[in-house]
Short mmCIF file of N, CA and C in Angstrom, two decimals:
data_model
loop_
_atom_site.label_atom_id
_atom_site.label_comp_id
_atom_site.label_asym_id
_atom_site.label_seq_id
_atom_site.Cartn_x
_atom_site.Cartn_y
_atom_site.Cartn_z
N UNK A 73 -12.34 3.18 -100.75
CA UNK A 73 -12.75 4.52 -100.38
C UNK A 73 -12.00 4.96 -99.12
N UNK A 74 -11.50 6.08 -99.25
CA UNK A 74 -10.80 6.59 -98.09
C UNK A 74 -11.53 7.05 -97.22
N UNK A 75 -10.89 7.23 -95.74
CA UNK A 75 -11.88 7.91 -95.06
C UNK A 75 -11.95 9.03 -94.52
N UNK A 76 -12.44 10.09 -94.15
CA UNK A 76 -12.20 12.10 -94.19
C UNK A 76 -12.57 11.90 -92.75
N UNK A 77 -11.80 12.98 -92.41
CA UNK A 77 -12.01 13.73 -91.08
C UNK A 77 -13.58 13.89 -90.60
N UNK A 78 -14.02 14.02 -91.18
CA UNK A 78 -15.76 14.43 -91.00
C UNK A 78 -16.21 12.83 -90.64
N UNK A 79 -16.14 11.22 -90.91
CA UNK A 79 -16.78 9.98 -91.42
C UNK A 79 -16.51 9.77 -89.43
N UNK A 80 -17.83 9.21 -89.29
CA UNK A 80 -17.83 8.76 -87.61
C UNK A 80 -16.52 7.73 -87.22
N UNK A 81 -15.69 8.27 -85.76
CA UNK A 81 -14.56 6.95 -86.30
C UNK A 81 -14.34 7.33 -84.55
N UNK A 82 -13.50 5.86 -84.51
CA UNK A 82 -12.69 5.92 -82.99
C UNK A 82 -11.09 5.83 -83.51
N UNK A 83 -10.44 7.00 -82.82
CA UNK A 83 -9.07 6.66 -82.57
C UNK A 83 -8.56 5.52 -81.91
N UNK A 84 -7.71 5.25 -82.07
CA UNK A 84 -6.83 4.44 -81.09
C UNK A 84 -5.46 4.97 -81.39
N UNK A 85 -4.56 4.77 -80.34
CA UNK A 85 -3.34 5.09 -79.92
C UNK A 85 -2.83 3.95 -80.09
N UNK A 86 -1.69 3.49 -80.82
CA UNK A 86 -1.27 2.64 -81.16
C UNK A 86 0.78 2.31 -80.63
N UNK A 87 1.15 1.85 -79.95
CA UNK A 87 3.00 1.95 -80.23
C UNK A 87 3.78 0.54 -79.81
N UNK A 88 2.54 -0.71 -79.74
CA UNK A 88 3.05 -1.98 -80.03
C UNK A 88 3.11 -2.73 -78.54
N UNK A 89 2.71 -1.83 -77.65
CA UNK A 89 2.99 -2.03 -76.31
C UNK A 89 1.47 -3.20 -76.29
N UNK A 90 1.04 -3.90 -75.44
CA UNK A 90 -0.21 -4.55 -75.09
C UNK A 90 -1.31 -4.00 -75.02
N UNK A 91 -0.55 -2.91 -73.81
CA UNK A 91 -2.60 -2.06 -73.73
C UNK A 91 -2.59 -1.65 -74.55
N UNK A 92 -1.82 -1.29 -76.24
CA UNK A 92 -2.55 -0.90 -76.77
C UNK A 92 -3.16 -1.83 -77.55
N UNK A 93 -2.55 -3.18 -78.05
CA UNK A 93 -3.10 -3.85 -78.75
C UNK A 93 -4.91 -4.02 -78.28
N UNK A 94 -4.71 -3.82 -77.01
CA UNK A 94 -5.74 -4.08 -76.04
C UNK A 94 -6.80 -3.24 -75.98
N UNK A 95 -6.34 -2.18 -76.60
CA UNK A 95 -7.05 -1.07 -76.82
C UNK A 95 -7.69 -0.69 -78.78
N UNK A 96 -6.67 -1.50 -79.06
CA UNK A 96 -7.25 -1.57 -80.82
C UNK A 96 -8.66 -3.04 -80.42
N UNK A 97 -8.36 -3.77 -79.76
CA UNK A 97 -9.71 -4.69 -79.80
C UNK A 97 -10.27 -4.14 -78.91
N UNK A 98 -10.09 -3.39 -78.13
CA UNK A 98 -11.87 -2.44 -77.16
C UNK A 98 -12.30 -1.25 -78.33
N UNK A 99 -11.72 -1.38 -79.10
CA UNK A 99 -12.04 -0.03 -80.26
C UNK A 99 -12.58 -0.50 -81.01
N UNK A 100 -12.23 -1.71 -81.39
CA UNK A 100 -13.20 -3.01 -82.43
C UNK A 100 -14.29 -3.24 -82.37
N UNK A 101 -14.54 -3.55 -80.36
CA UNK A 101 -16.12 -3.70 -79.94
C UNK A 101 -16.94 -2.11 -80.23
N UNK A 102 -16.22 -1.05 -79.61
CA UNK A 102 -16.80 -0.55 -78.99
C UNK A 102 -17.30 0.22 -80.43
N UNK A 103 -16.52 0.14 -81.75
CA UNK A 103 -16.53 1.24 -83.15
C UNK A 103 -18.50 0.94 -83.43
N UNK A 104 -19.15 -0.59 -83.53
CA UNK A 104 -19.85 -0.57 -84.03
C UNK A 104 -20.88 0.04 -83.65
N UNK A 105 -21.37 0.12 -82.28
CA UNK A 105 -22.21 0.74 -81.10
C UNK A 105 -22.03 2.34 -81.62
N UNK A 106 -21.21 2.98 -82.12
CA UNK A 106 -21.03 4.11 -82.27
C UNK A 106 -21.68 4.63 -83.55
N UNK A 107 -21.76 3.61 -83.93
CA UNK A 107 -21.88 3.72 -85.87
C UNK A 107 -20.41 4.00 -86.86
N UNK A 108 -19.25 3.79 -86.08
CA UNK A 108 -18.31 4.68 -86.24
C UNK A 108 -17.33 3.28 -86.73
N UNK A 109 -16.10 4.07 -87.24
CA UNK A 109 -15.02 2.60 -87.47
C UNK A 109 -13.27 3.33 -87.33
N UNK A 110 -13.17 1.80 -86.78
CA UNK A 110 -11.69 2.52 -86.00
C UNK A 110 -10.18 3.02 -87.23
N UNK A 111 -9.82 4.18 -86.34
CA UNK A 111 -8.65 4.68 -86.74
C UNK A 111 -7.76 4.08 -86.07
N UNK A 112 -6.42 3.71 -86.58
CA UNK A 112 -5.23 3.59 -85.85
C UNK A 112 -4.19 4.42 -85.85
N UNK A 113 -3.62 4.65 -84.98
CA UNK A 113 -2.76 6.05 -85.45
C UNK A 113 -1.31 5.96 -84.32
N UNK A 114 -0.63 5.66 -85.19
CA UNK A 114 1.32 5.36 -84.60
C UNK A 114 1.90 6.75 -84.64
N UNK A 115 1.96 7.26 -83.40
CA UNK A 115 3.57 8.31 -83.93
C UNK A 115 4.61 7.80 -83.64
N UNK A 116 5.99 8.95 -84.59
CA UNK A 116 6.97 8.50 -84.02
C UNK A 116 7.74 9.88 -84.20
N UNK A 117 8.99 10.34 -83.79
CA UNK A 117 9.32 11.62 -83.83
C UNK A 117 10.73 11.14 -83.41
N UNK A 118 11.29 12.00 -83.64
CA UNK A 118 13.37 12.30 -83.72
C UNK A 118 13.46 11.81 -82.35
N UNK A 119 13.82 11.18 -81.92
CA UNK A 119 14.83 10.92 -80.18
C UNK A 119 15.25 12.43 -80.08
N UNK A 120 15.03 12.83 -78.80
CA UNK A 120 15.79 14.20 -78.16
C UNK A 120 17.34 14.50 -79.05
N UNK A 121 17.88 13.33 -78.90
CA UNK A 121 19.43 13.53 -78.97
C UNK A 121 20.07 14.25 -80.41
N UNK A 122 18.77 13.66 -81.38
CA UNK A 122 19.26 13.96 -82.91
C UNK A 122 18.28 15.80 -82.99
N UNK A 123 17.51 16.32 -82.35
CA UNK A 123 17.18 17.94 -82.38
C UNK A 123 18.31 18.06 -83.63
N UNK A 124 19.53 18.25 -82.93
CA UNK A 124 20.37 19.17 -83.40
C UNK A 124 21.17 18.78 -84.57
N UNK A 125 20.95 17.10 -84.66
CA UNK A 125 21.74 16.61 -85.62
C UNK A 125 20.91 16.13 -86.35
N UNK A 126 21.35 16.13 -87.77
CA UNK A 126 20.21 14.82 -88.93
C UNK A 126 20.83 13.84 -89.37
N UNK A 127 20.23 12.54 -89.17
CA UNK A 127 21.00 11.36 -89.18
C UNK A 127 20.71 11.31 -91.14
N UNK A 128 21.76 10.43 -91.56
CA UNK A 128 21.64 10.19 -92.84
C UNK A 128 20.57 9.36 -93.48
N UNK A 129 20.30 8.50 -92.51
CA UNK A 129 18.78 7.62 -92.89
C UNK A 129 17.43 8.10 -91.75
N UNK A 130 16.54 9.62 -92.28
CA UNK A 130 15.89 10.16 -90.91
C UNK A 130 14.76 9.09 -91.17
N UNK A 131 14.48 8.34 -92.54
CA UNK A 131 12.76 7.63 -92.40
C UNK A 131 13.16 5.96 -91.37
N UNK A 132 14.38 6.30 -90.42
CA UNK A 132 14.42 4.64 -90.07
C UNK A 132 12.68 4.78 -88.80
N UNK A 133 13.08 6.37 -88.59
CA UNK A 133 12.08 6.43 -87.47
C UNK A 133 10.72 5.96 -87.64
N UNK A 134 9.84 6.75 -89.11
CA UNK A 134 8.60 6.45 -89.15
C UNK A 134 8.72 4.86 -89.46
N UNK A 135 9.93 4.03 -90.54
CA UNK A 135 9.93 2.55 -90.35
C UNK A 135 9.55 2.07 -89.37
N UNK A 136 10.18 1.99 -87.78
CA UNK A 136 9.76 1.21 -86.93
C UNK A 136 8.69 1.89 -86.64
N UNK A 137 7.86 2.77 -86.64
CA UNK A 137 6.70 2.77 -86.03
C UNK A 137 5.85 2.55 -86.81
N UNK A 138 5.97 2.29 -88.49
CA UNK A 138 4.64 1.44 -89.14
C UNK A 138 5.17 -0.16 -88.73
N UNK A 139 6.30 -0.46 -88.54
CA UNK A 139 6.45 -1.93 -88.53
C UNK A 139 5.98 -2.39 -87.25
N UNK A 140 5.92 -1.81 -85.76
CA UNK A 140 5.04 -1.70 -84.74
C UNK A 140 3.37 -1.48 -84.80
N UNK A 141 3.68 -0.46 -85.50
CA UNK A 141 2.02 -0.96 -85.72
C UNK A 141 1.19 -1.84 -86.27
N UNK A 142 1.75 -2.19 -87.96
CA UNK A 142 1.67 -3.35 -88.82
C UNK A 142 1.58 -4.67 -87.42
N UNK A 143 2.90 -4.73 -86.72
CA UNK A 143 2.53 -5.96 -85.92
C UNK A 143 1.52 -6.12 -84.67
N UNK A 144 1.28 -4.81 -84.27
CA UNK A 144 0.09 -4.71 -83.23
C UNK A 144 -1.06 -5.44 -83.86
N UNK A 145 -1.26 -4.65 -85.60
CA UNK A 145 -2.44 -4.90 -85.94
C UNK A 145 -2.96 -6.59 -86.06
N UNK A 146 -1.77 -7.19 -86.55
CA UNK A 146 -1.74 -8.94 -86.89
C UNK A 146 -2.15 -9.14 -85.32
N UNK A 147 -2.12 -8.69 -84.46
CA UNK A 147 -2.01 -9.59 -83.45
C UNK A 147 -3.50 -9.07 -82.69
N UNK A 148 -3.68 -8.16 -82.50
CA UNK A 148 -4.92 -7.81 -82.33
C UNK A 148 -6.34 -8.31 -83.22
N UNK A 149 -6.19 -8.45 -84.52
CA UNK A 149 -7.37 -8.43 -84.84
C UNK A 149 -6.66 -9.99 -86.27
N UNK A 150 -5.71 -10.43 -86.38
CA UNK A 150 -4.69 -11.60 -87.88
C UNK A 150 -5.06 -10.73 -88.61
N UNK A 151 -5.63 -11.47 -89.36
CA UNK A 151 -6.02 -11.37 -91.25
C UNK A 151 -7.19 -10.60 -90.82
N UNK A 152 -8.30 -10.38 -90.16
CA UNK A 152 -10.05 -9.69 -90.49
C UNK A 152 -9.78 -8.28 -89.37
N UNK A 153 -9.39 -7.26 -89.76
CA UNK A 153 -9.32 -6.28 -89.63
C UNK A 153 -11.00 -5.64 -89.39
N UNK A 154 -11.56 -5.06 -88.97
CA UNK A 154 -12.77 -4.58 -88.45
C UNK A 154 -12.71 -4.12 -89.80
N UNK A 155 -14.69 -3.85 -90.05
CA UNK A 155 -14.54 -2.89 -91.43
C UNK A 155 -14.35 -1.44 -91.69
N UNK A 156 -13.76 -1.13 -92.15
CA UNK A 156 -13.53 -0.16 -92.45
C UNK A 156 -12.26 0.62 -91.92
N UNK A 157 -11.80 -0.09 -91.50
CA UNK A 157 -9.93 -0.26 -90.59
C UNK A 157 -9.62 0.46 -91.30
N UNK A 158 -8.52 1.52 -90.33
CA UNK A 158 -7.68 2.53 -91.56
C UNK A 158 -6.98 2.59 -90.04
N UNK A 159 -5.69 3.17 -90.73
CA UNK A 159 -4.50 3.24 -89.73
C UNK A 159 -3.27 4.54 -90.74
N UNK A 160 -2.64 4.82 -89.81
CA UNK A 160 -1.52 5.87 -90.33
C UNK A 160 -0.62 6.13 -89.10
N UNK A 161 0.34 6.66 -89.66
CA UNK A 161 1.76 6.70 -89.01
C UNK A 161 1.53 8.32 -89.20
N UNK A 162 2.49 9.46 -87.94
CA UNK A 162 2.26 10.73 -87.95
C UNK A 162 3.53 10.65 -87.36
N UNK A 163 4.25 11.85 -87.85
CA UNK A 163 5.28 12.43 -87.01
C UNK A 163 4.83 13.58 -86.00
N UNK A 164 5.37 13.34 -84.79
CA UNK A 164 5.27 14.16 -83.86
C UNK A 164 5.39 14.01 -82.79
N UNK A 165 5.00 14.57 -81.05
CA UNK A 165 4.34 14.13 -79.60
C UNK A 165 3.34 13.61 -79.60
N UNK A 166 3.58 11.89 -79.16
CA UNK A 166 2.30 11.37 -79.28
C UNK A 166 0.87 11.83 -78.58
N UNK A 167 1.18 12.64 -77.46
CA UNK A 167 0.17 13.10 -76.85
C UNK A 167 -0.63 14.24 -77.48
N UNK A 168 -0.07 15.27 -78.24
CA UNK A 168 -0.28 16.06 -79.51
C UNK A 168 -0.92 15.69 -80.40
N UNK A 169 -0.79 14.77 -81.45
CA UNK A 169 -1.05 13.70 -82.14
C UNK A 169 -2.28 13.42 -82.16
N UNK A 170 -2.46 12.95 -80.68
CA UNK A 170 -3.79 11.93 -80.95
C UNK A 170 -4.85 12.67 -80.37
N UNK A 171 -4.57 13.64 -79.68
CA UNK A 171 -5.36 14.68 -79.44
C UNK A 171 -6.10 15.30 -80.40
N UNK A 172 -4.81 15.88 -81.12
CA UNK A 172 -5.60 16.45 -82.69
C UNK A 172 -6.34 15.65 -83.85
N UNK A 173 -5.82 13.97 -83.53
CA UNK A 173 -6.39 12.94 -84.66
C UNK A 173 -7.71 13.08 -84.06
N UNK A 174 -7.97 13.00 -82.35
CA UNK A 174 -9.30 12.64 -81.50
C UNK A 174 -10.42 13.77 -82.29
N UNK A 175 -9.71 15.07 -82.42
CA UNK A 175 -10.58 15.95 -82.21
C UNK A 175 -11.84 16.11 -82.77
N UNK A 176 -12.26 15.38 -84.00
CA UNK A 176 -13.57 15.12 -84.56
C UNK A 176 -13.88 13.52 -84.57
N UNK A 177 -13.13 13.12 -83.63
CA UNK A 177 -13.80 11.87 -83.59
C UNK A 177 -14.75 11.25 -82.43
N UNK A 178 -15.66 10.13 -82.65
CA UNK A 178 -16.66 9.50 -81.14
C UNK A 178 -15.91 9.24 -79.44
N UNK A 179 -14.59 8.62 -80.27
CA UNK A 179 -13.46 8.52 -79.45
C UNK A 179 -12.61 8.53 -79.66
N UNK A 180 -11.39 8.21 -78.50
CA UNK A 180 -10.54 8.13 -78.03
C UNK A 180 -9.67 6.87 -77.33
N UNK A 181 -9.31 6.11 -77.79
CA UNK A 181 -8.50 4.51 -76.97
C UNK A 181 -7.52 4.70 -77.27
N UNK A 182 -6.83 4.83 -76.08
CA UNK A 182 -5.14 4.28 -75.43
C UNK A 182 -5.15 3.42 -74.41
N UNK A 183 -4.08 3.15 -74.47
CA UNK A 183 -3.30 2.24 -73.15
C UNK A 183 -2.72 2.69 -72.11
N UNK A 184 -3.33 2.01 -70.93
CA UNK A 184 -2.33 2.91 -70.11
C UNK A 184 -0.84 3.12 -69.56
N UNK A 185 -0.38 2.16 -70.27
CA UNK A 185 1.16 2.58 -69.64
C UNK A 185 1.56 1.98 -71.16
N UNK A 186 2.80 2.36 -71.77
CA UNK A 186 3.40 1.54 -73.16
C UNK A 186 4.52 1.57 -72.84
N UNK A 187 5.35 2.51 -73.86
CA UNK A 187 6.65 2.31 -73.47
C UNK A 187 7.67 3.11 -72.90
N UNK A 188 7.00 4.11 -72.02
CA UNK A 188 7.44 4.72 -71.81
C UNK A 188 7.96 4.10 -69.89
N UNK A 189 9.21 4.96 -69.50
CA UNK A 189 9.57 4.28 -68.27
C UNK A 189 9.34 4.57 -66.91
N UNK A 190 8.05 5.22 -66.78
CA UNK A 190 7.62 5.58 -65.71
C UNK A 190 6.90 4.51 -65.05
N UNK A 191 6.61 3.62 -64.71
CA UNK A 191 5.95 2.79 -64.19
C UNK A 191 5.03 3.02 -62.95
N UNK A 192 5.58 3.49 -62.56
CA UNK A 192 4.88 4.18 -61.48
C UNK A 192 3.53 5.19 -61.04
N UNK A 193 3.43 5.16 -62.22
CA UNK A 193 2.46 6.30 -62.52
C UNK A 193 1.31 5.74 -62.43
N UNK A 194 0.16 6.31 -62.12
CA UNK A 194 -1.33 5.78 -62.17
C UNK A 194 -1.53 5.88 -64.03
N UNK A 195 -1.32 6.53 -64.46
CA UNK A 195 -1.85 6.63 -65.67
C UNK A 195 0.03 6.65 -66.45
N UNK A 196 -0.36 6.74 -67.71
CA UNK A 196 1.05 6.81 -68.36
C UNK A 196 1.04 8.45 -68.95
N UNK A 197 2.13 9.14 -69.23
CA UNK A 197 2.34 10.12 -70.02
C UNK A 197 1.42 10.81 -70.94
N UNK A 198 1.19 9.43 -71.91
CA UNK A 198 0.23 9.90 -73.01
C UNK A 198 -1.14 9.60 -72.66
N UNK A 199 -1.34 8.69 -72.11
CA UNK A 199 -2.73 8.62 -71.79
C UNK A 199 -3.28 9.90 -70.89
N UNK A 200 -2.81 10.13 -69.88
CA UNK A 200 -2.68 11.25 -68.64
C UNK A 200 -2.91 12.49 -69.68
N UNK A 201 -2.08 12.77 -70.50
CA UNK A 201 -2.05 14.30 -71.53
C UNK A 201 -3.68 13.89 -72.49
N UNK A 202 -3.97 12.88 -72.93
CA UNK A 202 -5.09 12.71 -73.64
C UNK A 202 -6.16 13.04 -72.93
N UNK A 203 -6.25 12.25 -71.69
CA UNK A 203 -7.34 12.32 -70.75
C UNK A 203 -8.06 13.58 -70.69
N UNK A 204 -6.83 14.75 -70.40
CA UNK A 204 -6.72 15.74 -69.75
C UNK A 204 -6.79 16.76 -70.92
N UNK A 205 -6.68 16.82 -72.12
CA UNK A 205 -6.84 17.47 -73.43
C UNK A 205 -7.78 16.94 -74.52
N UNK A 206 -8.34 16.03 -75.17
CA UNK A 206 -8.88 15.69 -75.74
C UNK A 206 -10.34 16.11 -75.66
N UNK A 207 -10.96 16.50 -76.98
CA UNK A 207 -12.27 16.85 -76.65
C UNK A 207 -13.39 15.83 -76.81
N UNK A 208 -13.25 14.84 -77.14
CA UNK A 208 -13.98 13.67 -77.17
C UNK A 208 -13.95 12.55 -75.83
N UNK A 209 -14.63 11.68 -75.42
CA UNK A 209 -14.45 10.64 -74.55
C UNK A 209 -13.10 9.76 -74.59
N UNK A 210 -12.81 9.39 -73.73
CA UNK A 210 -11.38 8.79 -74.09
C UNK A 210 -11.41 7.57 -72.96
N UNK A 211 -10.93 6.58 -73.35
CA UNK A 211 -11.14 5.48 -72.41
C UNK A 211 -9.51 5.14 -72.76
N UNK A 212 -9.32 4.09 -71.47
CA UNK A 212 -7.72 4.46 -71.09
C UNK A 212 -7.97 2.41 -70.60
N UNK A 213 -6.69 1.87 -71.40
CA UNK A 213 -7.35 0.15 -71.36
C UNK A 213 -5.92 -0.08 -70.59
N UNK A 214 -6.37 -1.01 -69.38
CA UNK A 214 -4.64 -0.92 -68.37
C UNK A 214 -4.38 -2.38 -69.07
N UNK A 215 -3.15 -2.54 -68.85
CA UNK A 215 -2.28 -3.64 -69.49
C UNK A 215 -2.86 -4.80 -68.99
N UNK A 216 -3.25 -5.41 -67.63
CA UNK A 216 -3.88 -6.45 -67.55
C UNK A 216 -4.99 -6.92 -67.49
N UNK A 217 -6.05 -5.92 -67.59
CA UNK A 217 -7.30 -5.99 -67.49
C UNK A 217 -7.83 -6.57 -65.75
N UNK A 218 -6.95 -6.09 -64.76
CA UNK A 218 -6.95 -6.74 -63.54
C UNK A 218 -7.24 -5.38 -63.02
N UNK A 219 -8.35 -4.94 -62.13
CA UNK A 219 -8.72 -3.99 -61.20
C UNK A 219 -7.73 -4.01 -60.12
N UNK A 220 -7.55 -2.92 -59.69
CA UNK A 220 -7.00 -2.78 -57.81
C UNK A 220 -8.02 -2.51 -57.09
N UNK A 221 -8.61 -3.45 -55.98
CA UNK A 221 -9.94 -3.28 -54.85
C UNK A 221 -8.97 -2.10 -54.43
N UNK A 222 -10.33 -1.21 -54.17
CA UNK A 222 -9.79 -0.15 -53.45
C UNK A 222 -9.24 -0.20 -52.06
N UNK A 223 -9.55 -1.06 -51.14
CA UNK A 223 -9.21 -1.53 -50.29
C UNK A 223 -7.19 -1.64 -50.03
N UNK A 224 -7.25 -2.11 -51.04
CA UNK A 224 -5.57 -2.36 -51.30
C UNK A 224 -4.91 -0.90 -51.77
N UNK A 225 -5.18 -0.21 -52.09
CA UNK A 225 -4.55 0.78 -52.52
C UNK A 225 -4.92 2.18 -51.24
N UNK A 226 -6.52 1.85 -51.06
CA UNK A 226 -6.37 2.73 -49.50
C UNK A 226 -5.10 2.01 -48.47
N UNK A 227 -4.53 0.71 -48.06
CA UNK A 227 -4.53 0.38 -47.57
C UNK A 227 -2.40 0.93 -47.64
N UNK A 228 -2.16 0.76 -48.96
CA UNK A 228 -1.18 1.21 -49.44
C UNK A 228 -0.65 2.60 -49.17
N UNK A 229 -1.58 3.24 -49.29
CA UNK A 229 -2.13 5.04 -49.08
C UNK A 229 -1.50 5.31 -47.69
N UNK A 230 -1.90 4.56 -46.58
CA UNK A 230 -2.00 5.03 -44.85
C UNK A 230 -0.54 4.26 -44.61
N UNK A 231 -0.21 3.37 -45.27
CA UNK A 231 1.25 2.66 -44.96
C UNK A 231 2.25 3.79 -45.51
N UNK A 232 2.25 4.46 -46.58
CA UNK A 232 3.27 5.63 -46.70
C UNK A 232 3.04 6.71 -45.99
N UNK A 233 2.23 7.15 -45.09
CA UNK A 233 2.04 8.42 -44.54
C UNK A 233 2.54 8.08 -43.06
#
């Protein structure tokens, strides 16, 4: 049985990076408490560079991003997939995307930083655009599961000023 837009569910943001794997098993715990069961959901979209050009093989793109996800999923959860597991690949801005996948759903799980090269950032790109757009709850899973005492980061704060 497939599952419809309307059926209680948690997104997850998926692109192979850790927090998200990290974020498909906080979606695992968190689906049943909800009554709900998790979505997985990969985008992938043209690199800037090809806009203007069309490469002769355009499905290599959605390839690697089911084969990224396919391997998130083995590794997050092997062989026993939560019940009622469903996953899909979308072309587009991932921040777009999962916004609109979120929009009738309990939640929302991403990661906070993947692969994108900002490092620096308190939050990542897509998580930051979800946070900040999504109409559902959205929980944001950081790559090590290691807090910063605030202490250290006030402390960080008064050393740059």
């Amino acid at each position: 049985m497939e599952r419809t837009p309307e059926d209680p569910h948690v997104v997850v943001g998926v692109d192979g990076s850790e927090p998200s794997i990290l974020a498909l098993r906080l979606a695992a715990k968190l689906a049943p408490a909800l009554g709900a069961e998790v979505h997985a959901v990969a985008c992938w979209d043209y690199p800037r560079m090809y806009e203007e050009y069309l490469l002769p093989d355009m499905t290599i793109f959605g390839k690697g991003a089911q084969k990224r996800l396919d391997e998130a999923v083995q590794e997050a959860f092997g062989d026993e997939t939560p019940p009622g597991f469903t996953s899909t690949i979308v072309r587009g801005h991932p921040p777009t995307v999962l916004v609109e996948a979120a929009a009738r759903a309990q939640m929302l799980v991403v990661g906070r930083r993947g692969h994108g090269g900002l490092r620096g950032l308190h939050l990542g790109s897509v998580s930051n655009a979800c946070v900040a757009r999504a109409v559902c709850p959205v929980v944001v899973v950081h790559d090590d599961g290691k807090a910063e005492p605030h202490h250290r980061w006030r402390d960080r704060r008064a050393s740059m000023g």
